[in-house]
């Protein structure tokens, strides 16, 4: 475990739902100061009543994000969890869906990074981005979501190198499946699905331990990661089989 200060200033995007909402609640219970970012007024009011400082913000608006985060006096940990998922169904390659998923997942993250970075440099803090185990193996229908998450993996891993001289640590979170509004649309088996509480615990433990990569549950992420490193013919067979189910 790192020597983390007792009370930290934590900013969370995607705070109004699923994993992010659970993280806000748990960090508040642990006595931390939480800035909860989202657009859903009802959820923001609920988090405010629990003690969070809320920021009603569309993270796709770069100028507004930079202005809003500039007003925050201190950020020790920034967890960028906002995102979306829509699937493609071949042979209809709907490029508007592809571009929406790519731009929301990359835009919400990159605008948040630009906004929080001056604060994280000042605090020598930690930037946390959320990828996905879907980036380990190419799965049909996840052409858009998986591509956006693969890009996030690359981004967070490059920032681990490029922000080190500034004293900013960077973590990549790689969840398997978590029971949230996002996965409600999934009509396929979701092995080892986690509750938001389990996901929040794994993420908070990983951050407190200073891990570069926070993967969970390992019984899903490790085999998938290994599968993705095998010769193309091997993972292609598995992925094809899953697509036929
Ligand atoms: N659930 C899983 O199985 C799973 C697995 C792997 C990775 N992940 C990743 O984990 C993260 C959280 O997922 P989740 O399952 O908790 O999803 P979720 O319940 O659908 O929540 C998504 C969050 O993103 C926010 N968001 C989306 N677009 C936004 C925008 N333009 N501006 C501000 N906020 C925006 C939403 O806020 P508003 O509703 O307030 O706009 C919401 O709080 C995502 O990055 C997801 O890809 C999830």
Short mmCIF file of C-alpha atoms and ligand atoms in Angstrom, two decimals:
data_model
loop_
_atom_site.label_atom_id
_atom_site.label_comp_id
_atom_site.label_asym_id
_atom_site.label_seq_id
_atom_site.Cartn_x
_atom_site.Cartn_y
_atom_site.Cartn_z
CA UNK A 1 0.00 0.00 0.00
CA UNK A 2 1.15 3.59 -0.66
CA UNK A 3 1.35 6.22 2.07
CA UNK A 4 -1.83 7.90 0.87
CA UNK A 5 -2.91 10.96 2.84
CA UNK A 6 -5.92 10.40 5.12
CA UNK A 7 -8.30 12.56 3.16
CA UNK A 8 -7.91 12.97 -0.58
CA UNK A 9 -9.60 15.20 -3.12
CA UNK A 10 -11.04 12.85 -5.71
CA UNK A 11 -12.71 13.81 -8.99
CA UNK A 12 -14.91 11.20 -10.66
CA UNK A 13 -16.49 11.42 -14.12
CA UNK A 14 -19.35 9.08 -14.98
CA UNK A 15 -20.37 9.70 -11.37
CA UNK A 16 -24.12 9.59 -12.00
CA UNK A 17 -24.42 5.89 -12.82
CA UNK A 18 -23.00 2.40 -12.43
CA UNK A 19 -19.36 2.06 -11.43
CA UNK A 20 -18.73 5.80 -11.02
CA UNK A 21 -21.75 6.31 -8.75
CA UNK A 22 -20.63 3.46 -6.50
CA UNK A 23 -17.11 4.92 -6.35
CA UNK A 24 -18.51 8.30 -5.25
CA UNK A 25 -20.54 6.68 -2.46
CA UNK A 26 -17.64 4.54 -1.24
CA UNK A 27 -15.05 7.32 -1.27
CA UNK A 28 -17.49 9.56 0.65
CA UNK A 29 -18.00 6.81 3.24
CA UNK A 30 -14.20 6.62 3.62
CA UNK A 31 -14.16 10.36 4.44
CA UNK A 32 -12.70 11.68 1.18
CA UNK A 33 -13.65 14.92 -0.55
CA UNK A 34 -15.40 13.95 -3.81
CA UNK A 35 -16.14 16.00 -6.93
CA UNK A 36 -18.84 14.10 -8.81
CA UNK A 37 -19.18 14.93 -12.53
CA UNK A 38 -22.17 14.04 -14.71
CA UNK A 39 -25.31 15.35 -16.42
CA UNK A 40 -28.15 13.46 -14.75
CA UNK A 41 -29.71 16.04 -12.39
CA UNK A 42 -31.52 13.51 -10.20
CA UNK A 43 -28.40 11.43 -9.61
CA UNK A 44 -26.31 14.56 -8.99
CA UNK A 45 -28.83 15.75 -6.36
CA UNK A 46 -28.68 12.32 -4.70
CA UNK A 47 -24.87 12.47 -4.55
CA UNK A 48 -24.92 16.06 -3.27
CA UNK A 49 -27.19 14.99 -0.43
CA UNK A 50 -24.59 12.34 0.47
CA UNK A 51 -21.86 15.00 0.71
CA UNK A 52 -20.33 15.11 -2.79
CA UNK A 53 -19.52 18.36 -4.53
CA UNK A 54 -21.37 17.98 -7.82
CA UNK A 55 -20.53 19.36 -11.26
CA UNK A 56 -23.28 19.29 -13.88
CA UNK A 57 -21.26 19.05 -17.05
CA UNK A 58 -21.33 17.66 -20.58
CA UNK A 59 -17.80 16.31 -20.91
CA UNK A 60 -18.02 16.63 -24.70
CA UNK A 61 -17.80 20.42 -24.30
CA UNK A 62 -14.04 20.94 -24.06
CA UNK A 63 -14.11 24.65 -23.12
CA UNK A 64 -16.68 24.08 -20.35
CA UNK A 65 -14.72 21.13 -18.95
CA UNK A 66 -11.49 23.12 -18.77
CA UNK A 67 -13.29 26.10 -17.15
CA UNK A 68 -15.13 23.92 -14.61
CA UNK A 69 -12.05 21.94 -13.53
CA UNK A 70 -9.95 25.10 -13.35
CA UNK A 71 -12.23 26.30 -10.51
CA UNK A 72 -11.41 23.25 -8.34
CA UNK A 73 -8.66 24.06 -5.86
CA UNK A 74 -7.15 20.57 -5.45
CA UNK A 75 -7.38 17.19 -7.16
CA UNK A 76 -5.28 14.26 -5.89
CA UNK A 77 -6.96 11.49 -7.88
CA UNK A 78 -9.01 11.88 -11.08
CA UNK A 79 -11.03 8.82 -12.09
CA UNK A 80 -12.31 9.26 -15.65
CA UNK A 81 -15.15 6.77 -15.93
CA UNK A 82 -17.64 8.44 -18.30
CA UNK A 83 -18.38 6.41 -21.38
CA UNK A 84 -20.96 4.64 -23.53
CA UNK A 85 -21.43 1.42 -25.44
CA UNK A 86 -23.37 0.68 -28.62
CA UNK A 87 -22.90 -2.39 -30.78
CA UNK A 88 -22.67 -2.74 -34.55
CA UNK A 89 -24.50 -5.51 -36.37
CA UNK A 90 -22.83 -6.61 -39.58
CA UNK A 91 -23.22 -6.33 -42.45
CA UNK A 92 -24.65 -2.91 -41.49
CA UNK A 93 -21.56 -0.92 -40.63
CA UNK A 94 -23.25 2.21 -39.32
CA UNK A 95 -20.43 4.74 -39.27
CA UNK A 96 -22.55 7.22 -37.31
CA UNK A 97 -22.74 4.71 -34.41
CA UNK A 98 -19.03 3.97 -34.78
CA UNK A 99 -18.13 7.66 -34.65
CA UNK A 100 -20.52 8.35 -31.74
CA UNK A 101 -18.96 5.65 -29.56
CA UNK A 102 -15.42 6.63 -30.51
CA UNK A 103 -16.02 10.33 -29.99
CA UNK A 104 -17.90 10.01 -26.67
CA UNK A 105 -15.41 7.55 -25.18
CA UNK A 106 -12.34 9.43 -26.39
CA UNK A 107 -13.83 12.94 -26.03
CA UNK A 108 -15.12 12.60 -22.47
CA UNK A 109 -11.75 11.13 -21.42
CA UNK A 110 -9.42 13.46 -23.31
CA UNK A 111 -11.29 16.63 -22.28
CA UNK A 112 -11.25 15.47 -18.66
CA UNK A 113 -7.51 14.75 -18.85
CA UNK A 114 -6.79 18.21 -20.27
CA UNK A 115 -8.89 19.79 -17.50
CA UNK A 116 -7.45 17.88 -14.54
CA UNK A 117 -3.80 17.71 -15.57
CA UNK A 118 -2.64 21.08 -14.12
CA UNK A 119 -4.17 20.06 -10.75
CA UNK A 120 -2.61 16.59 -10.86
CA UNK A 121 0.81 18.07 -11.69
CA UNK A 122 0.43 20.42 -8.70
CA UNK A 123 -0.57 17.57 -6.35
CA UNK A 124 1.70 14.92 -7.92
CA UNK A 125 -1.52 12.97 -8.12
CA UNK A 126 -2.97 10.02 -10.01
CA UNK A 127 -4.91 9.92 -13.28
CA UNK A 128 -7.17 6.90 -13.74
CA UNK A 129 -8.78 5.91 -17.05
CA UNK A 130 -11.23 3.05 -17.61
CA UNK A 131 -10.59 0.66 -20.46
CA UNK A 132 -12.17 -2.76 -20.87
CA UNK A 133 -11.26 -6.43 -21.12
CA UNK A 134 -13.02 -6.28 -24.52
CA UNK A 135 -9.85 -4.59 -25.79
CA UNK A 136 -7.83 -7.78 -25.17
CA UNK A 137 -9.57 -9.86 -27.86
CA UNK A 138 -11.47 -8.54 -30.90
CA UNK A 139 -15.14 -9.55 -30.49
CA UNK A 140 -17.79 -9.18 -33.20
CA UNK A 141 -20.39 -6.44 -32.51
CA UNK A 142 -17.85 -4.61 -30.30
CA UNK A 143 -16.11 -3.05 -33.32
CA UNK A 144 -16.81 0.47 -32.05
CA UNK A 145 -16.71 -0.03 -28.28
CA UNK A 146 -13.64 -2.30 -28.37
CA UNK A 147 -11.78 0.08 -30.71
CA UNK A 148 -12.44 2.99 -28.37
CA UNK A 149 -11.27 0.96 -25.37
CA UNK A 150 -8.13 -0.27 -27.18
CA UNK A 151 -7.33 3.39 -27.86
CA UNK A 152 -7.83 4.17 -24.16
CA UNK A 153 -5.44 1.35 -23.19
CA UNK A 154 -2.78 2.82 -25.51
CA UNK A 155 -3.42 6.35 -24.24
CA UNK A 156 -3.17 5.50 -20.54
CA UNK A 157 -0.05 3.38 -21.09
CA UNK A 158 1.70 6.14 -23.02
CA UNK A 159 0.74 8.66 -20.32
CA UNK A 160 2.31 6.34 -17.73
CA UNK A 161 5.61 7.07 -19.49
CA UNK A 162 5.13 10.68 -20.58
CA UNK A 163 3.67 12.07 -17.32
CA UNK A 164 6.19 10.36 -15.02
CA UNK A 165 8.66 13.30 -15.18
CA UNK A 166 5.86 15.55 -13.83
CA UNK A 167 5.28 13.18 -10.91
CA UNK A 168 1.79 12.22 -12.13
CA UNK A 169 0.96 8.51 -11.76
CA UNK A 170 -1.40 6.88 -14.23
CA UNK A 171 -3.60 3.81 -13.78
CA UNK A 172 -5.51 1.88 -16.41
CA UNK A 173 -8.60 0.09 -15.08
CA UNK A 174 -9.58 -3.02 -17.06
CA UNK A 175 -12.97 -4.36 -15.92
CA UNK A 176 -14.60 -7.53 -17.16
CA UNK A 177 -18.39 -7.31 -16.92
CA UNK A 178 -20.08 -5.17 -14.26
CA UNK A 179 -23.82 -5.08 -13.59
CA UNK A 180 -24.75 -1.50 -14.57
CA UNK A 181 -27.18 0.28 -16.94
CA UNK A 182 -24.48 -0.12 -19.62
CA UNK A 183 -24.56 -3.93 -19.54
CA UNK A 184 -28.41 -4.13 -19.35
CA UNK A 185 -28.45 -4.14 -23.19
CA UNK A 186 -26.21 -7.24 -23.38
CA UNK A 187 -28.10 -10.30 -24.62
CA UNK A 188 -25.11 -12.65 -24.39
CA UNK A 189 -23.53 -14.53 -21.47
CA UNK A 190 -21.42 -12.32 -19.20
CA UNK A 191 -19.13 -14.69 -17.29
CA UNK A 192 -18.04 -13.71 -13.76
CA UNK A 193 -20.11 -10.51 -13.83
CA UNK A 194 -19.31 -8.24 -10.86
CA UNK A 195 -21.54 -6.00 -8.80
CA UNK A 196 -20.76 -2.25 -8.81
CA UNK A 197 -19.66 -2.70 -5.16
CA UNK A 198 -17.10 -5.35 -6.16
CA UNK A 199 -15.89 -3.15 -9.03
CA UNK A 200 -15.56 -0.13 -6.74
CA UNK A 201 -13.61 -2.18 -4.18
CA UNK A 202 -11.19 -3.49 -6.83
CA UNK A 203 -10.64 -0.01 -8.27
CA UNK A 204 -10.14 1.67 -4.88
CA UNK A 205 -7.75 -1.09 -3.74
CA UNK A 206 -5.77 -0.80 -6.97
CA UNK A 207 -5.51 2.98 -6.68
CA UNK A 208 -4.49 2.82 -3.01
CA UNK A 209 -1.81 0.26 -3.92
CA UNK A 210 -0.52 2.45 -6.76
CA UNK A 211 -1.10 -0.18 -9.45
CA UNK A 212 -0.47 0.81 -13.07
CA UNK A 213 -3.07 -1.68 -14.30
CA UNK A 214 -6.14 -2.62 -12.26
CA UNK A 215 -7.81 -5.69 -13.80
CA UNK A 216 -10.82 -7.52 -12.41
CA UNK A 217 -12.06 -10.15 -12.07
CA UNK A 218 -8.74 -11.85 -12.80
CA UNK A 219 -10.46 -15.16 -13.63
CA UNK A 220 -11.86 -13.41 -16.73
CA UNK A 221 -9.23 -10.78 -17.57
CA UNK A 222 -6.16 -13.04 -17.37
CA UNK A 223 -7.41 -15.77 -19.76
CA UNK A 224 -8.69 -13.10 -22.18
CA UNK A 225 -5.36 -11.28 -22.08
CA UNK A 226 -3.49 -14.55 -22.67
CA UNK A 227 -5.87 -15.47 -25.53
CA UNK A 228 -5.19 -12.13 -27.21
CA UNK A 229 -1.45 -12.81 -27.26
CA UNK A 230 -1.82 -16.21 -28.98
CA UNK A 231 -1.40 -16.63 -32.77
CA UNK A 232 -4.24 -15.00 -34.74
CA UNK A 233 -5.75 -18.32 -35.80
CA UNK A 234 -6.33 -19.29 -32.15
CA UNK A 235 -8.17 -16.20 -30.91
CA UNK A 236 -10.01 -15.88 -34.23
CA UNK A 237 -11.51 -19.36 -33.74
CA UNK A 238 -12.69 -18.51 -30.21
CA UNK A 239 -14.08 -15.14 -31.26
CA UNK A 240 -15.89 -16.71 -34.24
CA UNK A 241 -17.44 -19.33 -31.97
CA UNK A 242 -18.72 -16.65 -29.60
CA UNK A 243 -20.23 -14.75 -32.57
CA UNK A 244 -22.20 -17.83 -33.68
CA UNK A 245 -23.88 -18.33 -30.28
N1 LIG B 1 -20.25 -2.11 -16.97
C1 LIG B 1 -19.29 -2.85 -17.50
O1 LIG B 1 -19.40 -4.10 -17.61
C2 LIG B 1 -18.00 -2.23 -17.96
C3 LIG B 1 -16.97 -3.08 -18.38
C4 LIG B 1 -15.78 -2.53 -18.83
C5 LIG B 1 -15.61 -1.16 -18.82
N2 LIG B 1 -16.63 -0.34 -18.41
C6 LIG B 1 -16.41 1.10 -18.45
O2 LIG B 1 -16.62 1.65 -17.16
C7 LIG B 1 -17.10 3.00 -17.28
C8 LIG B 1 -18.39 3.13 -16.48
O3 LIG B 1 -19.33 2.21 -17.02
P1 LIG B 1 -20.75 1.91 -16.37
O4 LIG B 1 -21.06 0.52 -16.68
O5 LIG B 1 -20.77 2.41 -14.97
O6 LIG B 1 -21.66 2.84 -17.33
P2 LIG B 1 -23.04 3.61 -17.08
O7 LIG B 1 -23.73 3.12 -15.88
O8 LIG B 1 -23.74 3.57 -18.39
O9 LIG B 1 -22.53 5.11 -16.81
C9 LIG B 1 -21.95 5.87 -17.81
C10 LIG B 1 -21.62 7.24 -17.23
O10 LIG B 1 -20.98 8.03 -18.25
C11 LIG B 1 -21.50 9.35 -18.16
N3 LIG B 1 -21.41 10.05 -19.43
C12 LIG B 1 -21.58 9.55 -20.67
N4 LIG B 1 -21.47 10.54 -21.56
C13 LIG B 1 -21.22 11.68 -20.88
C14 LIG B 1 -20.99 13.04 -21.24
N5 LIG B 1 -21.01 13.45 -22.51
N6 LIG B 1 -20.78 13.95 -20.27
C15 LIG B 1 -20.77 13.58 -18.97
N7 LIG B 1 -20.97 12.31 -18.56
C16 LIG B 1 -21.18 11.38 -19.51
C17 LIG B 1 -22.95 9.17 -17.73
O11 LIG B 1 -23.36 10.36 -17.11
P3 LIG B 1 -24.82 11.06 -17.35
O12 LIG B 1 -25.80 9.94 -17.44
O13 LIG B 1 -25.01 11.93 -16.17
O14 LIG B 1 -24.65 11.78 -18.62
C18 LIG B 1 -22.84 8.01 -16.75
O15 LIG B 1 -22.57 8.50 -15.45
C19 LIG B 1 -17.29 3.24 -18.78
O16 LIG B 1 -16.13 3.88 -19.29
C20 LIG B 1 -17.38 1.83 -19.35
O17 LIG B 1 -17.00 1.77 -20.71
C21 LIG B 1 -17.83 -0.85 -17.98
#
